XYZ file of N, CA and C in Angstrom:
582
model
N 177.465 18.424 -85.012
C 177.057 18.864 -86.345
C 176.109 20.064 -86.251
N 174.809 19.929 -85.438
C 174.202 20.853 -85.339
C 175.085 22.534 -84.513
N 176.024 22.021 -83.897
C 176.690 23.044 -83.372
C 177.404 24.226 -84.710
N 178.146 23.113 -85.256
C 178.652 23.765 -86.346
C 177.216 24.424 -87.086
N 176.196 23.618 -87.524
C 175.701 24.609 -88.477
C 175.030 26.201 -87.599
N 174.597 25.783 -86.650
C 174.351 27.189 -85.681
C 175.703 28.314 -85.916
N 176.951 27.717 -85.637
C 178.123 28.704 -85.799
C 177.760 29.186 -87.461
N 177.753 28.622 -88.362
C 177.543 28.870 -89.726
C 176.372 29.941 -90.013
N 175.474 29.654 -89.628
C 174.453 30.240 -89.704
C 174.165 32.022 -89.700
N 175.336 31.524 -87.526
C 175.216 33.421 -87.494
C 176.774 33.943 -87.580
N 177.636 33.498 -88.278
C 178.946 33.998 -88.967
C 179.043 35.069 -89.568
N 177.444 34.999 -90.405
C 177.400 36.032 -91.114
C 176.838 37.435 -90.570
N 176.547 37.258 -89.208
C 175.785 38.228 -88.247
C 176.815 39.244 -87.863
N 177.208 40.384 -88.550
C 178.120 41.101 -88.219
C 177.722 42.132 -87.274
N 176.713 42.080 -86.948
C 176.016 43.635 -85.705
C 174.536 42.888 -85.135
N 174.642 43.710 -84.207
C 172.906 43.887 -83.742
C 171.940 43.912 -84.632
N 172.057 44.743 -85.336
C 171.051 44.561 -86.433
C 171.183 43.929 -87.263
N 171.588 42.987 -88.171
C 172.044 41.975 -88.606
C 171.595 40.716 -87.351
N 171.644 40.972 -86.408
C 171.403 39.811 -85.489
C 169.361 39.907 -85.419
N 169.162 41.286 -84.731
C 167.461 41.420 -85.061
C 167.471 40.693 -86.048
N 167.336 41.127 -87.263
C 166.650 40.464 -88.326
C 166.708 39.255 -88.502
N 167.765 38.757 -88.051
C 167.931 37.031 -88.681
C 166.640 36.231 -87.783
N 166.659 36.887 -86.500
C 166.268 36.596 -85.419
C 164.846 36.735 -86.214
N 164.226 38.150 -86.216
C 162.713 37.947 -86.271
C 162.525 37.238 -87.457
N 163.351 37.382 -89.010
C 162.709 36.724 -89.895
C 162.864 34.842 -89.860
N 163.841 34.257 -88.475
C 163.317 33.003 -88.513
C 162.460 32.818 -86.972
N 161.959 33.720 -86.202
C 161.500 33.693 -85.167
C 160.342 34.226 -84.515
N 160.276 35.533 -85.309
C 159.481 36.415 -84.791
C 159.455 36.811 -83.562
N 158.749 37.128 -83.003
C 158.751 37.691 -81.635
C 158.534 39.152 -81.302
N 158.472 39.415 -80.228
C 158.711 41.397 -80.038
C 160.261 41.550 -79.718
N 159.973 42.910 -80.886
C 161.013 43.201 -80.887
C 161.616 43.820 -79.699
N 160.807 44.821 -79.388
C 161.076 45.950 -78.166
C 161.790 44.702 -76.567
N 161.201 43.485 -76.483
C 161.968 42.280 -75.957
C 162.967 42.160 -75.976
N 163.192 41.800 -76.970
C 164.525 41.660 -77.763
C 165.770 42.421 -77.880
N 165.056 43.648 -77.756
C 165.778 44.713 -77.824
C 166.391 45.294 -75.898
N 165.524 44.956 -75.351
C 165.362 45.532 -74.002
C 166.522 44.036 -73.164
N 166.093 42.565 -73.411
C 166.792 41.933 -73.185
C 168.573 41.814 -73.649
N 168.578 41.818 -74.767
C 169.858 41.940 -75.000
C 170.725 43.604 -73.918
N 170.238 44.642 -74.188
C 170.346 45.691 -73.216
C 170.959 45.700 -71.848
N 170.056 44.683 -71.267
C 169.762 44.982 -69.504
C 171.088 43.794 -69.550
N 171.424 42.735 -70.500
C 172.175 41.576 -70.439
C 173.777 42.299 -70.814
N 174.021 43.059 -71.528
C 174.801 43.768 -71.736
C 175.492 45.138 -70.823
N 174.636 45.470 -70.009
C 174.553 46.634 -68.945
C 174.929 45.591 -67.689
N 174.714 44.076 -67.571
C 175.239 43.866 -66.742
C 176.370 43.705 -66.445
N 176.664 43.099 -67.637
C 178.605 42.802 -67.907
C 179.098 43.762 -67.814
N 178.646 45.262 -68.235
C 179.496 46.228 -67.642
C 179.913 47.148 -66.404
N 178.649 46.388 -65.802
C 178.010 46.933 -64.097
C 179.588 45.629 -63.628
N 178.847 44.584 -63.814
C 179.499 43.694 -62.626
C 181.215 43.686 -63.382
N 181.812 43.723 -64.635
C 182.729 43.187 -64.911
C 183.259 41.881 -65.162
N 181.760 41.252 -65.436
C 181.980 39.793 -65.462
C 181.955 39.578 -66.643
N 182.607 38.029 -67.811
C 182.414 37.885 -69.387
C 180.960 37.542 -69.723
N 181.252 37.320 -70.996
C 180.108 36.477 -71.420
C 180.257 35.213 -71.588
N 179.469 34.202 -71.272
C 180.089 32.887 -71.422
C 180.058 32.433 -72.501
N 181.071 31.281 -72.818
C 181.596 30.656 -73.821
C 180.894 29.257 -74.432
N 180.634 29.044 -75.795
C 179.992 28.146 -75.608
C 181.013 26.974 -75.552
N 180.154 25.895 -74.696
C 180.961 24.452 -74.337
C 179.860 22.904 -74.255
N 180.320 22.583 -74.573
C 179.404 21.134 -74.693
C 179.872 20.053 -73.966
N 178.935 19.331 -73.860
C 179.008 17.341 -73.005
C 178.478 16.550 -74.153
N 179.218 15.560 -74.155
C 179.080 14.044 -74.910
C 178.375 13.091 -73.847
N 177.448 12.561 -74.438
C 176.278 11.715 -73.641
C 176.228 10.883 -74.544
N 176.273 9.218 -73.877
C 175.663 8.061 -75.049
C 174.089 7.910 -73.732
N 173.397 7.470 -74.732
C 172.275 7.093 -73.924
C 171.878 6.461 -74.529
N 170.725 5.574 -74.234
C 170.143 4.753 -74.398
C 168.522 5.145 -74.937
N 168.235 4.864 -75.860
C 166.476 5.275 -76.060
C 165.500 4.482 -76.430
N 164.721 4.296 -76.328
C 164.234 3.441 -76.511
C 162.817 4.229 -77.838
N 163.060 3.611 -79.006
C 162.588 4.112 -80.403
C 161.238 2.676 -80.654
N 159.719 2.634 -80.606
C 158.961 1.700 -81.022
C 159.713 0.394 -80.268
N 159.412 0.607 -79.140
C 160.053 -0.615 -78.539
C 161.381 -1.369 -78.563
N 162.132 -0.736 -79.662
C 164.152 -1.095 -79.825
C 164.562 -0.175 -78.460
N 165.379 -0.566 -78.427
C 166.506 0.030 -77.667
C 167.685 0.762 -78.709
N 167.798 2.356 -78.753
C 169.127 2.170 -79.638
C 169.590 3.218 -78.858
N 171.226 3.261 -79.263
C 172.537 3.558 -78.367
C 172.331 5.069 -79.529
N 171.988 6.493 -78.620
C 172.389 7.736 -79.453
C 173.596 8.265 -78.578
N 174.433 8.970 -79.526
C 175.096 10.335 -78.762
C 174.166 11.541 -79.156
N 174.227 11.870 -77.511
C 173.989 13.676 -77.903
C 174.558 14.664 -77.386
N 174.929 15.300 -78.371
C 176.029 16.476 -77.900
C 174.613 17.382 -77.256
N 174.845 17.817 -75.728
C 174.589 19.146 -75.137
C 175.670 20.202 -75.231
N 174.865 21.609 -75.758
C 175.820 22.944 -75.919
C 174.863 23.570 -75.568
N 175.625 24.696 -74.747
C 175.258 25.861 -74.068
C 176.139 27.428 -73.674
N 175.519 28.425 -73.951
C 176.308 29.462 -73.718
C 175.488 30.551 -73.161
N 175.882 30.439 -71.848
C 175.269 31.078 -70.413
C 175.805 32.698 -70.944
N 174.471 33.776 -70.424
C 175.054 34.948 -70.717
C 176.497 35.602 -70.061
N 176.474 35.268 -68.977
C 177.354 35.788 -68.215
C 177.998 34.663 -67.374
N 179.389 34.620 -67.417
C 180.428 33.419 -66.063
C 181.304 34.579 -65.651
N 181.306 34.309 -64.526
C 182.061 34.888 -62.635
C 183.264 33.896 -63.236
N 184.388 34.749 -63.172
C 185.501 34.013 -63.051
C 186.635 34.619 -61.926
N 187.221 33.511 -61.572
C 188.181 34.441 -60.472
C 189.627 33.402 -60.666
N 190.376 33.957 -60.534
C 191.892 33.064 -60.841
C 191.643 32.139 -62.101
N 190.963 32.581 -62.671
C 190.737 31.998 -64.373
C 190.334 30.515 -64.360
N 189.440 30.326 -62.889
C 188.085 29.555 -63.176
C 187.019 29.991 -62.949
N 186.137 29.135 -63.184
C 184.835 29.253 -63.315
C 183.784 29.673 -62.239
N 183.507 30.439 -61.621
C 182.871 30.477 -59.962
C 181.046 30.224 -59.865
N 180.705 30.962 -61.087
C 179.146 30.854 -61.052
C 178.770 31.339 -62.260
N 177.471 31.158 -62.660
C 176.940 31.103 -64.365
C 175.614 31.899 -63.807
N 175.688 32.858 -65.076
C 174.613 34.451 -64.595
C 173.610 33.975 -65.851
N 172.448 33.848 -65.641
C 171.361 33.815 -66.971
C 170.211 34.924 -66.729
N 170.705 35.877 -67.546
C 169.798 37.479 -67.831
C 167.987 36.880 -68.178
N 167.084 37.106 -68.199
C 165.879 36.787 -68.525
C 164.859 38.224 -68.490
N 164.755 38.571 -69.703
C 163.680 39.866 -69.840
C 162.446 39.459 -69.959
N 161.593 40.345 -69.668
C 160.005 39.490 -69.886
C 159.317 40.777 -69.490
N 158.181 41.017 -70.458
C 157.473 42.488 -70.138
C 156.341 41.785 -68.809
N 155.965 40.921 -68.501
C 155.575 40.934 -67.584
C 156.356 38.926 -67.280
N 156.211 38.957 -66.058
C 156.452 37.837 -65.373
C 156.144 37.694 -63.272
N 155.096 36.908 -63.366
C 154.499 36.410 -61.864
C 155.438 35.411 -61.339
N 155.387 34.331 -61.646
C 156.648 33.256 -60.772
C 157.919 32.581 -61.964
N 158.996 32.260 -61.731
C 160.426 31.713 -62.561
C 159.662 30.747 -63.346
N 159.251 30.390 -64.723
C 159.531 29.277 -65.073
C 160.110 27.977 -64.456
N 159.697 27.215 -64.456
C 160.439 25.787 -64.173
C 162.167 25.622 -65.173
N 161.528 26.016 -66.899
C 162.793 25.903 -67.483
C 164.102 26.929 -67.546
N 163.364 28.067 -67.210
C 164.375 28.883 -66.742
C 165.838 28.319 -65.844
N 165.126 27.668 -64.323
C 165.768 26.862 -63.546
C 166.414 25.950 -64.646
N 166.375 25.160 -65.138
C 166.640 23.744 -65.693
C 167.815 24.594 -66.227
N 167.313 25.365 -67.275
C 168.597 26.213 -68.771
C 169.770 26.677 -67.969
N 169.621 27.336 -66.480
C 170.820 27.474 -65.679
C 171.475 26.452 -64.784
N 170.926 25.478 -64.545
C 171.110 24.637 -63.912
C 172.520 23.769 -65.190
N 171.486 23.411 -65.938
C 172.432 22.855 -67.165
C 173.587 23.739 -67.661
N 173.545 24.611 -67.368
C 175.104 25.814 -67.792
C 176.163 25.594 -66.697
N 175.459 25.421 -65.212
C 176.060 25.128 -64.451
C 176.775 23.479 -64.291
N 176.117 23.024 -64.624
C 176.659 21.443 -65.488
C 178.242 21.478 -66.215
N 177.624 22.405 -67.134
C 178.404 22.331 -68.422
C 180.029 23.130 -67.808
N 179.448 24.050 -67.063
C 180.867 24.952 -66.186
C 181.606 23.961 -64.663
N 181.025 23.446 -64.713
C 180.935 22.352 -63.600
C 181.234 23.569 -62.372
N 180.162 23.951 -62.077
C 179.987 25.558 -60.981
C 178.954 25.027 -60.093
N 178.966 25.300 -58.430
C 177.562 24.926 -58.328
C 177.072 25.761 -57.941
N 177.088 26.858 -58.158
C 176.023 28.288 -57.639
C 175.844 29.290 -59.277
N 174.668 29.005 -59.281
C 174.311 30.280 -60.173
C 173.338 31.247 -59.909
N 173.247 32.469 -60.789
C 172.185 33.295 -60.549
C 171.405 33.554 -61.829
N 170.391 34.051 -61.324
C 169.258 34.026 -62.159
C 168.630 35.073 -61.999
N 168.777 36.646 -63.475
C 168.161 37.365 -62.894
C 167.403 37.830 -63.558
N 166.349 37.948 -63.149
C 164.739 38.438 -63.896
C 164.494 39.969 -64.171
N 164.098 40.484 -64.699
C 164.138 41.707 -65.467
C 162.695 41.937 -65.807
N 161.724 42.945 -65.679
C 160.496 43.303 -65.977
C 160.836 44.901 -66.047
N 159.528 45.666 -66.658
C 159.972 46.986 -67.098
C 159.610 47.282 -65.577
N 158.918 46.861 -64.735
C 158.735 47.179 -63.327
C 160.123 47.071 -61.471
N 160.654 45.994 -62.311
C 161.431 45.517 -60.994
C 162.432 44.403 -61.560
N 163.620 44.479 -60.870
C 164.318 43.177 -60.985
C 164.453 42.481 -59.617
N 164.458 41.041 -60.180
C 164.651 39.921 -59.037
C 165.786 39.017 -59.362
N 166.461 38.744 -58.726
C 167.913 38.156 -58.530
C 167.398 36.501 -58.024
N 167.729 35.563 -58.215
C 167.759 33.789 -57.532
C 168.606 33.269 -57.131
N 169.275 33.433 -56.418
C 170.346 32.003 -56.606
C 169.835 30.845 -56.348
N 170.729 30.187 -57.436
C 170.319 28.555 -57.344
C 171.601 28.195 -56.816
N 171.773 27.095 -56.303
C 173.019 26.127 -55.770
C 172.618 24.684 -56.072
N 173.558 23.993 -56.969
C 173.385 22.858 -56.909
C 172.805 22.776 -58.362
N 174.101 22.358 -59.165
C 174.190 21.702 -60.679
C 173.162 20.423 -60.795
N 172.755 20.940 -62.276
C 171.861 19.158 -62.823
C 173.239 18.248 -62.756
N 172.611 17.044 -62.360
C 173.449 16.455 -62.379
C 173.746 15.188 -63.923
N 174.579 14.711 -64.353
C 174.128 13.794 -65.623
C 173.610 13.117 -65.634
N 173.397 11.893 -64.612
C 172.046 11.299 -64.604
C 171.168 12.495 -64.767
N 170.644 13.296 -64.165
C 169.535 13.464 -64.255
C 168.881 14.502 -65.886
N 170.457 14.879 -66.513
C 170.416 15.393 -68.027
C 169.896 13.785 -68.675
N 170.006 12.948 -68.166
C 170.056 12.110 -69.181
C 169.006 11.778 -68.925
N 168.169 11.523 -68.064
C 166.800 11.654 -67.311
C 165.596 12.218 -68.279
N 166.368 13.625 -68.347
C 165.707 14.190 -69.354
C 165.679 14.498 -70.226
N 167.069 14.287 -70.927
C 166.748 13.601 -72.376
C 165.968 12.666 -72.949
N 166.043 11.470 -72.150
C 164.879 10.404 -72.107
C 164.054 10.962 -72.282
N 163.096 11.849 -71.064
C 161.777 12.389 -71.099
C 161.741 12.684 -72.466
N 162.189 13.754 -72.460
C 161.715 14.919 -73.525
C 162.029 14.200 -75.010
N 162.742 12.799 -74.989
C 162.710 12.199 -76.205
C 161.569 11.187 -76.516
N 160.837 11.225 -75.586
C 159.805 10.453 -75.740
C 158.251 11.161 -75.553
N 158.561 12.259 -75.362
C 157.373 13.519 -75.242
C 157.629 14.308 -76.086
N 158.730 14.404 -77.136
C 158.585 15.693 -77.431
C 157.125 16.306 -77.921
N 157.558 17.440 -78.403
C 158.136 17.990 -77.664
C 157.413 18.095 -76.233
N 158.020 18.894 -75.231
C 157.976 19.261 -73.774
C 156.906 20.612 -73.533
N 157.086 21.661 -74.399
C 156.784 22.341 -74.373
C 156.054 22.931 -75.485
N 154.573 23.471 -75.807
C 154.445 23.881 -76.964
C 155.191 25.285 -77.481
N 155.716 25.576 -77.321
C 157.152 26.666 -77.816
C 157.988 26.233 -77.748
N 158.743 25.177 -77.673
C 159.526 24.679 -78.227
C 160.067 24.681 -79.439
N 159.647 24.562 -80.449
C 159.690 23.880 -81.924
C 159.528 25.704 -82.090
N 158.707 26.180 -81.903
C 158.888 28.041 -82.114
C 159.865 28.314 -82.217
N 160.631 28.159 -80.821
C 161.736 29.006 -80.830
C 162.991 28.480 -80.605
N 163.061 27.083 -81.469
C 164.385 26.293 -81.289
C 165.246 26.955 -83.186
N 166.314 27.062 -82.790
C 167.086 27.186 -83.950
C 167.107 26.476 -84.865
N 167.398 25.003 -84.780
C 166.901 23.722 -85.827
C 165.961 23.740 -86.102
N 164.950 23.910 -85.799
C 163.491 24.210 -86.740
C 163.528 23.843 -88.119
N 164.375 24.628 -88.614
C 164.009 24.405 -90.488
C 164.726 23.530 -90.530
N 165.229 22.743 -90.108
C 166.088 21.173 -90.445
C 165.466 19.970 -90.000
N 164.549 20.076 -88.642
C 164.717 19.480 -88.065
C 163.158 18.673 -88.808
N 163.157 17.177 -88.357
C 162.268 16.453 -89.137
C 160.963 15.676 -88.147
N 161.355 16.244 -86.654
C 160.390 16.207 -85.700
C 159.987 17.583 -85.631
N 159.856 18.570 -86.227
C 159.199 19.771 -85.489
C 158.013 19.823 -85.514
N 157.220 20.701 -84.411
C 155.814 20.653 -84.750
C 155.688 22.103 -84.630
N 154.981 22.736 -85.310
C 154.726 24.358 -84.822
C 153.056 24.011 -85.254
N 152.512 25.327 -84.512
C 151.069 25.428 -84.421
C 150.607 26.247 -85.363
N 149.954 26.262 -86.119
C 149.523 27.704 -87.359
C 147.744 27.774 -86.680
N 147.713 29.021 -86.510
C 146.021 29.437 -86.385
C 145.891 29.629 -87.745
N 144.379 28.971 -88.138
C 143.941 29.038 -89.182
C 142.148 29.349 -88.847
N 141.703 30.433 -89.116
C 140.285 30.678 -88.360
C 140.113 29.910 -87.548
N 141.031 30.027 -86.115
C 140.222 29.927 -84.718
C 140.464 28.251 -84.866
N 141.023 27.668 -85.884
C 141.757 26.348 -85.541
C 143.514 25.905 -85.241
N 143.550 25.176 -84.677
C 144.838 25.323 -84.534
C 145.416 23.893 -85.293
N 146.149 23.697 -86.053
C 146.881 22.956 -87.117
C 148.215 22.648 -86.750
N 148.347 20.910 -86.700
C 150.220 21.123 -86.401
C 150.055 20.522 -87.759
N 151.716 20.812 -87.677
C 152.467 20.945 -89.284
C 153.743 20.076 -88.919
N 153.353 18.842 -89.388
C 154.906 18.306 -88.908
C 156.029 18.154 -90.356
């Protein structure tokens, strides 16, 4: 469901610019980012000749445990990796572009977001390549999340959410969603808003 309304959403996104805007007026962010990432992600596909990947999803029942019940959810995981290596019209490895005006060491979730594409492509080598206005750095990872361990962390992160305080920032469901928390500064206080 949530897949569909995401498709709905940017249907109406006929260009780049049309895409900026939707973007900053439910997101904000820098633009010049935004602008520079999409770029260097686009310059690669035409360097290497590789696509863009497609989005594809996994069906998961799990188990959660809600105020001490146990209840049985499905959750659809979807993902669409910037770039898939294909050769004889499978899948070989999953490319995730990452711009950042400055960046010292990979994120942890960086790893995870490719790891899980690599899941979803059932690939086990991906790359990971970092982008600063200074230098690029290339990763390979080898070796897909595995579903236990998606489901691992679904658990977690369903019982922490969120995981991250940017999370709820910069998730697309946001305005639907009935767990979000975002932070508002209000003179030098910080306020969640659930």
């Amino acid at each position: 469901l949530k897949v569909l309304k995401l498709r709905e959403i940017v249907k109406n996104i006929q260009n780049f610019e049309d895409f900026l805007n939707w973007y900053l007026d439910n997101y904000g962010g820098n633009l010049s980012n935004i602008i520079l990432g999409h770029l260097v992600e686009q310059g690669l596909k035409v360097i290497t000749g590789f696509e863009s990947g497609k989005l594809v999803t996994k069906l998961f029942n799990i188990k959660l445990s809600n105020n001490g019940e146990e209840i049985d959810k499905k959750i659809l995981i979807f993902g669409e990796p910037d770039i898939v290596a294909w050769v004889n019209g499978k899948p070989i490895a999953v490319i995730e572009v990452k711009y950042s005006s400055f960046l010292n060491e990979i994120p942890k979730h960086y790893i995870l977001q490719l790891k899980l594409y690599m899941n979803l492509y059932n690939v086990d080598e991906g790359r990971l390549i970092l982008v600063t206005p200074n230098r690029v750095r290339e990763r390979k990872i080898v070796g897909k999340i595995s579903d236990e361990e998606i489901i691992e962390h679904i658990t977690h992160w369903y019982e922490t959410f969120p995981l991250h305080e940017w999370e709820c920032k910069r998730c697309y469901f946001r305005k639907d969603c009935k767990y979000v928390v975002i932070e508002e500064e209000k003179n030098n206080e910080t306020e969640y808003v659930i």
